[in-house]
PDB file of C-alpha atoms in Angstrom:
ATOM      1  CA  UNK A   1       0.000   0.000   0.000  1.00  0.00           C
ATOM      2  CA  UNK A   2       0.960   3.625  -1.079  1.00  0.00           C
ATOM      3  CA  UNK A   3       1.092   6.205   1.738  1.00  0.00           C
ATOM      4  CA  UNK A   4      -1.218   8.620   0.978  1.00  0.00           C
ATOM      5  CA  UNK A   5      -0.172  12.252   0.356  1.00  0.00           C
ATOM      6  CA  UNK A   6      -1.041  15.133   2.127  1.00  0.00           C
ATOM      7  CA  UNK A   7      -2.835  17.521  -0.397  1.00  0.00           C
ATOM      8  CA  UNK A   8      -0.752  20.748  -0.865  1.00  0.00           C
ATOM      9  CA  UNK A   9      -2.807  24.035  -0.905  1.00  0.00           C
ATOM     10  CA  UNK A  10      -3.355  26.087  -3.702  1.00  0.00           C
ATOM     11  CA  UNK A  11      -1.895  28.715  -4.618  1.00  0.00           C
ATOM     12  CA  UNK A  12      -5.498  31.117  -4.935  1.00  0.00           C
ATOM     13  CA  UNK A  13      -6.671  29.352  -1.492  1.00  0.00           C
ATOM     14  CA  UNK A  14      -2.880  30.334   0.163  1.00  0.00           C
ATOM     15  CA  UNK A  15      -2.860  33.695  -1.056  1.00  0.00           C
ATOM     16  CA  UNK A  16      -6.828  34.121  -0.023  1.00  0.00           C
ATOM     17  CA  UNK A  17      -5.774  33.363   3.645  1.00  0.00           C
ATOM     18  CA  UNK A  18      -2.720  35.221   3.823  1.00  0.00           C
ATOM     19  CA  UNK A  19      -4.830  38.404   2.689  1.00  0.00           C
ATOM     20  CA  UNK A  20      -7.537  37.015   6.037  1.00  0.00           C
ATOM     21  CA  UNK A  21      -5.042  36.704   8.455  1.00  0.00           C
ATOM     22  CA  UNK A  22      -3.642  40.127   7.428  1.00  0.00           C
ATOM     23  CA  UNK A  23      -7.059  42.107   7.579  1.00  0.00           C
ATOM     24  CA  UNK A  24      -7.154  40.336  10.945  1.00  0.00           C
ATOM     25  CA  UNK A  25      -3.958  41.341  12.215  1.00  0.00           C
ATOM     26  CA  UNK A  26      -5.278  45.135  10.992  1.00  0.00           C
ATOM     27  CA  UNK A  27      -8.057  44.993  12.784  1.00  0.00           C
ATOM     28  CA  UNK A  28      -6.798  43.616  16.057  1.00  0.00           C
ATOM     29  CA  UNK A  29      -4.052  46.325  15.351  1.00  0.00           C
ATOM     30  CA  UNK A  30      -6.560  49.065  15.417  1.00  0.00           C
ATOM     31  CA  UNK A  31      -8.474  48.036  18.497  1.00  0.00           C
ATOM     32  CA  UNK A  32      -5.582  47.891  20.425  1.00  0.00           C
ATOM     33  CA  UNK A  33      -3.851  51.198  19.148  1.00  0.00           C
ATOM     34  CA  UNK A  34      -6.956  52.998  18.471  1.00  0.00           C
ATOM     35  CA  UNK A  35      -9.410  51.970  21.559  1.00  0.00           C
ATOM     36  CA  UNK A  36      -7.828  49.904  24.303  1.00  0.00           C
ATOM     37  CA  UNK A  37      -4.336  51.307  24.721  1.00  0.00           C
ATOM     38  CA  UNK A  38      -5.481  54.977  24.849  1.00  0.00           C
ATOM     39  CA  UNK A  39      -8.086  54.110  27.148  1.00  0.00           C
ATOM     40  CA  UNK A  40      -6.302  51.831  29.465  1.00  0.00           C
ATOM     41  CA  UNK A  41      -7.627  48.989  28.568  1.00  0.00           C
ATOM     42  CA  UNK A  42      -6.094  45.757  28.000  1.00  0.00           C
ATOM     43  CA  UNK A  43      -6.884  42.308  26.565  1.00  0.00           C
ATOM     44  CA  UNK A  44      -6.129  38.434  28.410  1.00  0.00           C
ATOM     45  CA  UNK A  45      -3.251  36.181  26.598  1.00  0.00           C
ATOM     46  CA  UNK A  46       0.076  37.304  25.567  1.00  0.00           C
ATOM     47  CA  UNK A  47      -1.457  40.273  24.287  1.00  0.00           C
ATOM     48  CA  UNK A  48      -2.662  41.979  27.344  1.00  0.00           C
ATOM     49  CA  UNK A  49       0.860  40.817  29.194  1.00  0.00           C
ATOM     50  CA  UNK A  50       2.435  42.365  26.117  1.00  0.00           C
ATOM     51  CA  UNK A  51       0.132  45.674  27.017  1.00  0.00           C
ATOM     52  CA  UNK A  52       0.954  45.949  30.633  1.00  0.00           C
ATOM     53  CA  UNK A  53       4.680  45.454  29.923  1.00  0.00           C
ATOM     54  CA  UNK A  54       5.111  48.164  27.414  1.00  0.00           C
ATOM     55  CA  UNK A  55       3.179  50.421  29.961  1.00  0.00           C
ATOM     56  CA  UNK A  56       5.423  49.789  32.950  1.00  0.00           C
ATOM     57  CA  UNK A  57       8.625  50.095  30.560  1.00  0.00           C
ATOM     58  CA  UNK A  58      10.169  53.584  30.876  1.00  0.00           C
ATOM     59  CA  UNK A  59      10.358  56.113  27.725  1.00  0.00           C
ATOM     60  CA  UNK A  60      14.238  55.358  27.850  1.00  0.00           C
ATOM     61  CA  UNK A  61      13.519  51.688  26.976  1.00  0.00           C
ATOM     62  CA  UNK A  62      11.527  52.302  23.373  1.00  0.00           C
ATOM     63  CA  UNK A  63      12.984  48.944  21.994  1.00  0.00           C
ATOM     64  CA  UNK A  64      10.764  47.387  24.638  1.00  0.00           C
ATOM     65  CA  UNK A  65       7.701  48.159  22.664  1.00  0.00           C
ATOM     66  CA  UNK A  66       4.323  46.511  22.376  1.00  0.00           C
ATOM     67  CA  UNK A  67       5.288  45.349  18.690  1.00  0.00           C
ATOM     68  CA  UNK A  68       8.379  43.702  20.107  1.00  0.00           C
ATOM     69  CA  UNK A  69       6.645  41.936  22.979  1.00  0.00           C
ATOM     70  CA  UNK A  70       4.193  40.332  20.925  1.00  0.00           C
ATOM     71  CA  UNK A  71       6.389  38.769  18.512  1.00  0.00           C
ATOM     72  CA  UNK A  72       8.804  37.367  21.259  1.00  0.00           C
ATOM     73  CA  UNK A  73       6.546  36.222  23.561  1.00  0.00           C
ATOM     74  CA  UNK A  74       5.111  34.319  21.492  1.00  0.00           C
ATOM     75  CA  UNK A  75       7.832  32.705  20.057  1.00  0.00           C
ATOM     76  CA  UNK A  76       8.261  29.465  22.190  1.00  0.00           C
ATOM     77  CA  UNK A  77       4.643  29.231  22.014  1.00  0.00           C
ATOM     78  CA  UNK A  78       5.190  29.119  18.245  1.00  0.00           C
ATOM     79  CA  UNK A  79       7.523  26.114  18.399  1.00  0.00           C
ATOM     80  CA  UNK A  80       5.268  24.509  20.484  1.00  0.00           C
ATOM     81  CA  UNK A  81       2.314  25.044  18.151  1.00  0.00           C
ATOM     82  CA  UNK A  82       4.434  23.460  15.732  1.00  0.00           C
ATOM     83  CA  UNK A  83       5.304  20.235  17.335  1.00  0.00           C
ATOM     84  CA  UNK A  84       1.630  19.664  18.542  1.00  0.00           C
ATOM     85  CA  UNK A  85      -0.394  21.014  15.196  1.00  0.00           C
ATOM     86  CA  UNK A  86       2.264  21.353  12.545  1.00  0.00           C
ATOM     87  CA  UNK A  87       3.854  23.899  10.289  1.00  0.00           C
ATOM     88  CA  UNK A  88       1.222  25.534   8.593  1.00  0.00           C
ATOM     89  CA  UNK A  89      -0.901  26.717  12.128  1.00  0.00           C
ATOM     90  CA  UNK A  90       3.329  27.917  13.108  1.00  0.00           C
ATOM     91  CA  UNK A  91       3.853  30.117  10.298  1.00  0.00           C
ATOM     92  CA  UNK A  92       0.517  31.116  10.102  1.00  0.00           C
ATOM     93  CA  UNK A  93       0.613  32.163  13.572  1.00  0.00           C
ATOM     94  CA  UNK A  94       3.753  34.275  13.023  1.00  0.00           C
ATOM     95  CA  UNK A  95       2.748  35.870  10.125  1.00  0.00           C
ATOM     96  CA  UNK A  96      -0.418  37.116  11.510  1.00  0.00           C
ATOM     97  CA  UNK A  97       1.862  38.201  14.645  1.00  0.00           C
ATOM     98  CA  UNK A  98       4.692  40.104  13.309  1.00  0.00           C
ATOM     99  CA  UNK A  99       1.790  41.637  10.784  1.00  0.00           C
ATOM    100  CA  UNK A 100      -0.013  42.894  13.943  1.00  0.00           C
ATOM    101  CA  UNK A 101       3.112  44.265  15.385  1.00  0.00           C
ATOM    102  CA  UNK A 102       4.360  46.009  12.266  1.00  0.00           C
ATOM    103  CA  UNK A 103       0.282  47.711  11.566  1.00  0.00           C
ATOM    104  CA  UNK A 104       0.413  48.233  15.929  1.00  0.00           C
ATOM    105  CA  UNK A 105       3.180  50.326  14.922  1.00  0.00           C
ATOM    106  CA  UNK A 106       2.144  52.381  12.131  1.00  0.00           C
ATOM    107  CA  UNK A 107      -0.447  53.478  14.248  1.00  0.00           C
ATOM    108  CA  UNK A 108       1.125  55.282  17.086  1.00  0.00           C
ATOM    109  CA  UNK A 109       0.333  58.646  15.735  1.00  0.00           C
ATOM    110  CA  UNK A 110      -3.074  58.412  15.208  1.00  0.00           C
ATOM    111  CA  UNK A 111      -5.125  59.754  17.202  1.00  0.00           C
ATOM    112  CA  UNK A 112      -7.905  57.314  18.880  1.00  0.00           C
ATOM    113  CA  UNK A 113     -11.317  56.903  17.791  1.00  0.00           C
ATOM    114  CA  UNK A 114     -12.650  57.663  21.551  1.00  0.00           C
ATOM    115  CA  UNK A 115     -11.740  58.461  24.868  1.00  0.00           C
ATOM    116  CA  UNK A 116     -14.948  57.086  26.442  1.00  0.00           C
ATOM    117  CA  UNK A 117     -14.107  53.601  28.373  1.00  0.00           C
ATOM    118  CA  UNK A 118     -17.191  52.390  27.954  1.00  0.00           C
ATOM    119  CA  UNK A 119     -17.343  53.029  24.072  1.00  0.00           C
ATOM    120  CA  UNK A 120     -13.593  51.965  23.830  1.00  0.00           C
ATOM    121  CA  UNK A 121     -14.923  48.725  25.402  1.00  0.00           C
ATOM    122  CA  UNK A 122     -17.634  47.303  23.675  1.00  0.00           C
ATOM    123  CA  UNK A 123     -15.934  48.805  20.240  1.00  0.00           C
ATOM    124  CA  UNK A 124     -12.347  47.810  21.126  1.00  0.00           C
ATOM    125  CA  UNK A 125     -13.742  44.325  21.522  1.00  0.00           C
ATOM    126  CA  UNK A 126     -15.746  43.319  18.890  1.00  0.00           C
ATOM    127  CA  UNK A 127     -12.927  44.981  16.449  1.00  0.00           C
ATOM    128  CA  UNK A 128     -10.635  43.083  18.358  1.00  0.00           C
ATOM    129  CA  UNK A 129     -12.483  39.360  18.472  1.00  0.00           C
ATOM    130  CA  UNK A 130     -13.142  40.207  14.814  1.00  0.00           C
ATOM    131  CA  UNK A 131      -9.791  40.519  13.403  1.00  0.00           C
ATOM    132  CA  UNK A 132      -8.175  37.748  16.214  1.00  0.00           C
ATOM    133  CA  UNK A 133     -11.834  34.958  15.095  1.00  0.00           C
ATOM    134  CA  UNK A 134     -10.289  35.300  11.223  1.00  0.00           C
ATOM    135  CA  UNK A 135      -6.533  34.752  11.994  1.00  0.00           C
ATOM    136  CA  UNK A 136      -7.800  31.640  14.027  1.00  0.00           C
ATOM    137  CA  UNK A 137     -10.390  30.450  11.476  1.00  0.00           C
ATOM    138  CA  UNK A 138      -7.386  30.686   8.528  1.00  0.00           C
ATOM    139  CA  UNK A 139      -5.172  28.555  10.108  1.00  0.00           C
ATOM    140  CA  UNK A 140      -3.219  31.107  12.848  1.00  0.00           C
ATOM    141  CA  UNK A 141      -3.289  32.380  16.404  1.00  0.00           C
ATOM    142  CA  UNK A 142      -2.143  35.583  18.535  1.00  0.00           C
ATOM    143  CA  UNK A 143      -2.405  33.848  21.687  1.00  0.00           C
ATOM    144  CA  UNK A 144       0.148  31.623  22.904  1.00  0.00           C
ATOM    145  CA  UNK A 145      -1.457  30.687  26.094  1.00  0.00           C
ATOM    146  CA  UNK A 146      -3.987  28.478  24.584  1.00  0.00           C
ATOM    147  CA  UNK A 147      -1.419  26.447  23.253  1.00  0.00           C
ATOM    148  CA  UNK A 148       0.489  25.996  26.636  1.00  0.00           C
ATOM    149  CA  UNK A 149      -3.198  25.390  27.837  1.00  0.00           C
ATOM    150  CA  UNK A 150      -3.183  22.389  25.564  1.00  0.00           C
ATOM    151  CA  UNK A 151       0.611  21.168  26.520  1.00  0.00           C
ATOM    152  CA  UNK A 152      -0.097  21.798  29.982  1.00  0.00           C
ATOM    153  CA  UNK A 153      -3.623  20.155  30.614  1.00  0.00           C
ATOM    154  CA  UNK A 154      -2.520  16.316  29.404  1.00  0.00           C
ATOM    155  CA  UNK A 155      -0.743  16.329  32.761  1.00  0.00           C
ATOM    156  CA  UNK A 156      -3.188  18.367  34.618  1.00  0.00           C
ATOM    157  CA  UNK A 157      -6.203  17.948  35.629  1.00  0.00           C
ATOM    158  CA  UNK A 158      -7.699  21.161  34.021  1.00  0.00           C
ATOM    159  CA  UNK A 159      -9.396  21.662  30.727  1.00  0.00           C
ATOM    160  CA  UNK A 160      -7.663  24.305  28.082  1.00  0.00           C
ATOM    161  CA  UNK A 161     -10.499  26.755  29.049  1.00  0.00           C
ATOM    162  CA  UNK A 162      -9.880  25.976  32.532  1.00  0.00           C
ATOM    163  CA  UNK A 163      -6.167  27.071  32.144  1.00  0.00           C
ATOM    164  CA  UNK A 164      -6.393  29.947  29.885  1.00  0.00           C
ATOM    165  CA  UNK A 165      -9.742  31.476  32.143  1.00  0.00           C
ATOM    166  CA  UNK A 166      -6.834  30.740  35.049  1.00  0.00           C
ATOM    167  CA  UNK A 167      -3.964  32.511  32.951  1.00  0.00           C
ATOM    168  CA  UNK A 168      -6.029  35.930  32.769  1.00  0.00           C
ATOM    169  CA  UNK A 169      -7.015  35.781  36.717  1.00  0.00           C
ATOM    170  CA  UNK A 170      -3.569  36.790  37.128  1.00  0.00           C
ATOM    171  CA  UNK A 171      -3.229  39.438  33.637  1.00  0.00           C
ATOM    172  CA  UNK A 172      -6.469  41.240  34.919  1.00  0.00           C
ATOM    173  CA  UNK A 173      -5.086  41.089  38.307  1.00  0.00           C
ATOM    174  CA  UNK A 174      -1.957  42.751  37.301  1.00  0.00           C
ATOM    175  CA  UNK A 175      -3.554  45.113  35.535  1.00  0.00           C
ATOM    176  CA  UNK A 176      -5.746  46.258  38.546  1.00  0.00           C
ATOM    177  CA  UNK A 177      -2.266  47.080  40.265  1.00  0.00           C
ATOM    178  CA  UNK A 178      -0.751  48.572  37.170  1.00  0.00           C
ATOM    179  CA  UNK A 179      -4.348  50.809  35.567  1.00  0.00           C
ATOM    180  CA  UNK A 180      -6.487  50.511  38.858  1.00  0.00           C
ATOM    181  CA  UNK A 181      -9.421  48.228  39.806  1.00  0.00           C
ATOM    182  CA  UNK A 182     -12.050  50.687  37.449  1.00  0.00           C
ATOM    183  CA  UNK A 183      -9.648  49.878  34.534  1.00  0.00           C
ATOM    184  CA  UNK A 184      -8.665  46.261  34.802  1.00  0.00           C
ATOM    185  CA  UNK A 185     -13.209  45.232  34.839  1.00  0.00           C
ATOM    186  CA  UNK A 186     -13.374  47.542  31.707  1.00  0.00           C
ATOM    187  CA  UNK A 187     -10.357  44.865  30.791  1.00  0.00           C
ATOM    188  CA  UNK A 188     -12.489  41.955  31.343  1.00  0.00           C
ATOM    189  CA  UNK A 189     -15.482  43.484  29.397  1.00  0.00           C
ATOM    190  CA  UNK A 190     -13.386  43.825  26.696  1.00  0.00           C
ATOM    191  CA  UNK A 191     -12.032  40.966  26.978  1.00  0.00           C
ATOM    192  CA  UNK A 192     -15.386  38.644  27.153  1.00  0.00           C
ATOM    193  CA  UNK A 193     -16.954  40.735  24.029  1.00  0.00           C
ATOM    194  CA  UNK A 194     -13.893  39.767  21.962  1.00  0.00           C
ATOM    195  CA  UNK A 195     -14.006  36.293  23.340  1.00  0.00           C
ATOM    196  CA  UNK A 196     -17.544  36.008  22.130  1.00  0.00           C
ATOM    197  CA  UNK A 197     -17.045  37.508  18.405  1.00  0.00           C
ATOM    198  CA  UNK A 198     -13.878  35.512  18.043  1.00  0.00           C
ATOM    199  CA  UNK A 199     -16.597  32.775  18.350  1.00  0.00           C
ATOM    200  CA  UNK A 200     -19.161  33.607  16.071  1.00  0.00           C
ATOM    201  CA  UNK A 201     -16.936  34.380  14.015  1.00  0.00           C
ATOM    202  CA  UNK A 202     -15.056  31.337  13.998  1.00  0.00           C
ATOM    203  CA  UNK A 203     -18.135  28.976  13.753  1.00  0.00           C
ATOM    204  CA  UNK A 204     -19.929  31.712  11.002  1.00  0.00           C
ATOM    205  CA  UNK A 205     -23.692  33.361  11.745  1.00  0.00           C
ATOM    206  CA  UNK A 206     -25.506  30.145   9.885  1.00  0.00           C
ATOM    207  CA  UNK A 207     -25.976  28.569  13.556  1.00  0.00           C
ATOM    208  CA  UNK A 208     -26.820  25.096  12.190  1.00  0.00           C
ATOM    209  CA  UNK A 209     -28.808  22.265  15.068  1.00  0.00           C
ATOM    210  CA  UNK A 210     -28.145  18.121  14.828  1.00  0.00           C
ATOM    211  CA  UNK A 211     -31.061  17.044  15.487  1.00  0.00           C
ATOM    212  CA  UNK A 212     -31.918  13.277  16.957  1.00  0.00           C
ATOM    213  CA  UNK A 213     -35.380  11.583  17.105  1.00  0.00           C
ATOM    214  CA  UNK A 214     -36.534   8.385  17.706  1.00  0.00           C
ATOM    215  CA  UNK A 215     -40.155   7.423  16.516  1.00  0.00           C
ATOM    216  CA  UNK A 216     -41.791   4.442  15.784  1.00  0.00           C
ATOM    217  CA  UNK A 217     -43.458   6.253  12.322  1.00  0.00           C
ATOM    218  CA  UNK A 218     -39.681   6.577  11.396  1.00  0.00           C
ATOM    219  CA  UNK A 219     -39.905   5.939   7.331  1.00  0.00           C
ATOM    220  CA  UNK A 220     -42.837   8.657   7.830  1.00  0.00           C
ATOM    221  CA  UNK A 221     -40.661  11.488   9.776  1.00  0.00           C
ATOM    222  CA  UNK A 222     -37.946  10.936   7.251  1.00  0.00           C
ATOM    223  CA  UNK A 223     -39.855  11.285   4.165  1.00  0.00           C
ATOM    224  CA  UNK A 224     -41.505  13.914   5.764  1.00  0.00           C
ATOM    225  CA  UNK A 225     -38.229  15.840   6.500  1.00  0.00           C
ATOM    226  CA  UNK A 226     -37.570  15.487   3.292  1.00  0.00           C
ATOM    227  CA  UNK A 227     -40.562  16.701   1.045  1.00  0.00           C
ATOM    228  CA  UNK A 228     -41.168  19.345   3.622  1.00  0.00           C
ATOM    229  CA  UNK A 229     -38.090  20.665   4.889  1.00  0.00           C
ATOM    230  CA  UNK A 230     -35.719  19.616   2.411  1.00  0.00           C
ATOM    231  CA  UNK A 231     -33.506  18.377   4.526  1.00  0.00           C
ATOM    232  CA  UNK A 232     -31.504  14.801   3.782  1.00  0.00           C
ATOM    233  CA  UNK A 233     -31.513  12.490   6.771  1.00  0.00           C
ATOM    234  CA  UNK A 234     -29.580   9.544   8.210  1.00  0.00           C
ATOM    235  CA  UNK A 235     -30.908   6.650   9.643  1.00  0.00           C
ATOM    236  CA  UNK A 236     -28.904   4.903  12.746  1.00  0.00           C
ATOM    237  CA  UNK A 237     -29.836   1.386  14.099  1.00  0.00           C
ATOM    238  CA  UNK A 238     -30.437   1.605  17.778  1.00  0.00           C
ATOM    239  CA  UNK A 239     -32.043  -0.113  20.567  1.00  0.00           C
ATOM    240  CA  UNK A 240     -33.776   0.658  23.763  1.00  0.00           C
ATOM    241  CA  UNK A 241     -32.039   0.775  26.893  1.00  0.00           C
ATOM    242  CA  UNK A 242     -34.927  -0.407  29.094  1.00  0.00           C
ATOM    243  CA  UNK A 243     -37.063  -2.614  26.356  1.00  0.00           C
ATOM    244  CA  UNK A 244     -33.969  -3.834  24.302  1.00  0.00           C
ATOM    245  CA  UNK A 245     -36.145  -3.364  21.083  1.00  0.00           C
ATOM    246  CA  UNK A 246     -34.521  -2.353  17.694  1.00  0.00           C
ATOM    247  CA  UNK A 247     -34.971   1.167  16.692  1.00  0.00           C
ATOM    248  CA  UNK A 248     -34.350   3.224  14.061  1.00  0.00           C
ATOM    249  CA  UNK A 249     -33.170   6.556  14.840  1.00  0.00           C
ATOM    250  CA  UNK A 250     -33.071  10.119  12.266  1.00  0.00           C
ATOM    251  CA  UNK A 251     -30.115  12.499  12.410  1.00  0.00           C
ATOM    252  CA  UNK A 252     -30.671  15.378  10.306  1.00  0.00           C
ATOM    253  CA  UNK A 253     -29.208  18.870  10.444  1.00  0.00           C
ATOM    254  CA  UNK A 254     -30.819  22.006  10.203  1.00  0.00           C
ATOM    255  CA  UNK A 255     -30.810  26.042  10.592  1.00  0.00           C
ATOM    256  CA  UNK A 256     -31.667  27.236  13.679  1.00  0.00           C
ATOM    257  CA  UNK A 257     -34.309  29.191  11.860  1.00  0.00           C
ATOM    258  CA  UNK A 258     -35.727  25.394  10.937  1.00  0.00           C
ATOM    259  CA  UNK A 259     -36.085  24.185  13.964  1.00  0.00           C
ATOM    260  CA  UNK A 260     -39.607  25.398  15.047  1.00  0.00           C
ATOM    261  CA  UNK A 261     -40.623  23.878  11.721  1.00  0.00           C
ATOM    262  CA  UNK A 262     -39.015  20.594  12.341  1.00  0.00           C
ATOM    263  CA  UNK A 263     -40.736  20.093  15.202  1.00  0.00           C
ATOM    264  CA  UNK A 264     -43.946  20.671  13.837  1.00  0.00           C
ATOM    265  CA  UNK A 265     -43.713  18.246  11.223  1.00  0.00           C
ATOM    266  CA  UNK A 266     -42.172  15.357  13.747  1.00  0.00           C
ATOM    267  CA  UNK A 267     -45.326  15.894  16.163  1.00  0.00           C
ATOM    268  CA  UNK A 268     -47.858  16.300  13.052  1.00  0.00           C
ATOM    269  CA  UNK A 269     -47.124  12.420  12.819  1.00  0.00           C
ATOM    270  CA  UNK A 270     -46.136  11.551  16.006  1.00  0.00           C
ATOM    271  CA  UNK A 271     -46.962  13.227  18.925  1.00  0.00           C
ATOM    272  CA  UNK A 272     -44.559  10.580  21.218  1.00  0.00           C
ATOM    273  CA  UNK A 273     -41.708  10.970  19.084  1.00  0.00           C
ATOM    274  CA  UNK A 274     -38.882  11.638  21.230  1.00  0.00           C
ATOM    275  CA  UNK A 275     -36.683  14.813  19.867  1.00  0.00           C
ATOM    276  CA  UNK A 276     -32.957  15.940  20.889  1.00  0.00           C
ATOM    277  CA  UNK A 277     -31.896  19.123  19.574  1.00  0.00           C
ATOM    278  CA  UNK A 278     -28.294  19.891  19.913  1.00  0.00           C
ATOM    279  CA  UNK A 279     -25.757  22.558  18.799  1.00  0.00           C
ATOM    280  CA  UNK A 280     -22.882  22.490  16.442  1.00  0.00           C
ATOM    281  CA  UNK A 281     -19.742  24.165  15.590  1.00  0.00           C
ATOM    282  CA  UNK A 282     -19.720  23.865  11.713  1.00  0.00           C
ATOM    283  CA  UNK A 283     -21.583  21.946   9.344  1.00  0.00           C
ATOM    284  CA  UNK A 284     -20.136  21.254   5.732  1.00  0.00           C
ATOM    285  CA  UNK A 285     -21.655  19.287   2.808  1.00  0.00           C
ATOM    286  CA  UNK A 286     -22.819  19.153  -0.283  1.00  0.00           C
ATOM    287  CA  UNK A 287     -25.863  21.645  -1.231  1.00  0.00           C
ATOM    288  CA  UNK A 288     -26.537  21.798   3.089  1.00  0.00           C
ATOM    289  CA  UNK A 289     -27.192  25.546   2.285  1.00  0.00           C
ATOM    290  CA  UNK A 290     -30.265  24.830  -0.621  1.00  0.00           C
ATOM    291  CA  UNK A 291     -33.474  23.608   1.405  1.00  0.00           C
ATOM    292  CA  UNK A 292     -36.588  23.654   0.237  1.00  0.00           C
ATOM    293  CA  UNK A 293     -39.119  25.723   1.994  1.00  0.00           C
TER     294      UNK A 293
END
């Protein structure tokens, strides 16, 4: 037996993500020059370390610059990515990060966009979760602490989230000391909007449901699904825990927007059918996107 080959990327594809992860690096670039820093606001990660550093550095020190920080500090994260996910997430990660620091830095003398916390805040951090949700989703990250989360927690007993949430006790911590107390829950704010866009951005706005129900009128429910949703199904072979009888069970995937309708049409035909509704992160497929309705 051949080994199979890894598929190399295009060139369109390569250059298409290299253009993302640079309009995310920009836009993380001008949330942190042009609403968080003036404002006194940082992020969690090596970013917001990277943020209280350069604060705390004296004027005689400008080599020790936010730009500079970023880039090394992330670093041994980098070579860690590598050996755990491989080259491509490593270079796209650097990219991405020495592209941040070099647009961070082009933006010193401009002035920022507002000196209200608040509006710094909620601004700051959807700009921010934008640009950081596409260098993730192309392949890249700014954020080295999730990948020592993912070293770290196969010896410990913590998950990543566990670790990182852990991580920025301390950074918003340190910031209290270094901004003040006021300063440091604008921080978190900030830092919980971004961490919520970086999501939805990552996963896309299409929220998509996997859907699982088991009903004796099974044939019916599909077809049903079908002709009136336009939805393909799957049919599983289960049986019952408590009766031990054979079952068939549907999986089908739909729109969040669908689900209301699903529903209907399950209990149009059987009222006892027994429905589980669950979320996903991404669906992919052929057509998913062309229902009928």
């Amino acid at each position: 037996m051949t080994k199979k080959q890894h598929k190399k990327e295009s060139t369109g594809r390569l250059l298409t993500r290299l253009i993302l992860i640079i309009i995310g690096a920009a836009l993380a670039a001008v949330s942190i020059e042009l609403f968080l820093i003036p404002n006194q606001i940082i992020d969690g990660g090596i970013i917001g370390i990277s943020l209280i550093v350069d604060h705390i550095t004296p004027d005689s020190l400008s080599f020790i610059n936010f730009g500079t920080l970023v880039v090394i500090l992330n670093l041994p994260f980098m070579y860690y990515g590598y050996k755990q996910i491989g080259k491509t997430f490593m270079l796209s990660s650097i990219f991405g990060i020495v592209f941040l620091a070099i647009i961070e830095s082009m933006l010193h003398h401009v002035e920022a966009f507002t000196a209200e916390p608040i509006l710094a805040t909620v601004f700051g951090g959807l700009i921010l979760g934008v640009g950081v949700g596409l260098v993730i989703r192309n392949g890249g990250s700014m954020d080295g602490t999730e990948i020592l989360g993912i070293l770290l927690t196969k010896k410990l007993p913590f998950s990543v989230g566990e670790f990182v949430m852990f991580i920025n006790i301390f950074i918003f911590a340190w910031a209290a000391f270094v901004f003040g107390a006021e300063q440091a829950m604008y921080s978190v704010m900030a830092y919980y909007i971004a961490f919520k866009t970086i999501d939805t951005v990552i996963q896309g706005l299409d929220e998509t449901k996997a859907v699982i129900i088991v009903s004796d009128y099974y044939e019916d429910v599909s077809d049903a699904i079908l002709q009136r949703l336009g939805r393909g199904t799957t049919k599983l072979k289960g049986k019952g825990g408590y009766t031990d009888d054979e079952k068939e069970v549907i999986y089908v995937v739909v729109t969040r927007l669908e689900v209301t309708k699903l529903k209907s049409i399950v209990h149009e035909i059987d009222t006892n059918a027994f429905i589980t509704i669950m979320n996903t992160q991404e669906t992919k497929g052929t057509n998913f996107k062309s229902a009928i309705h």
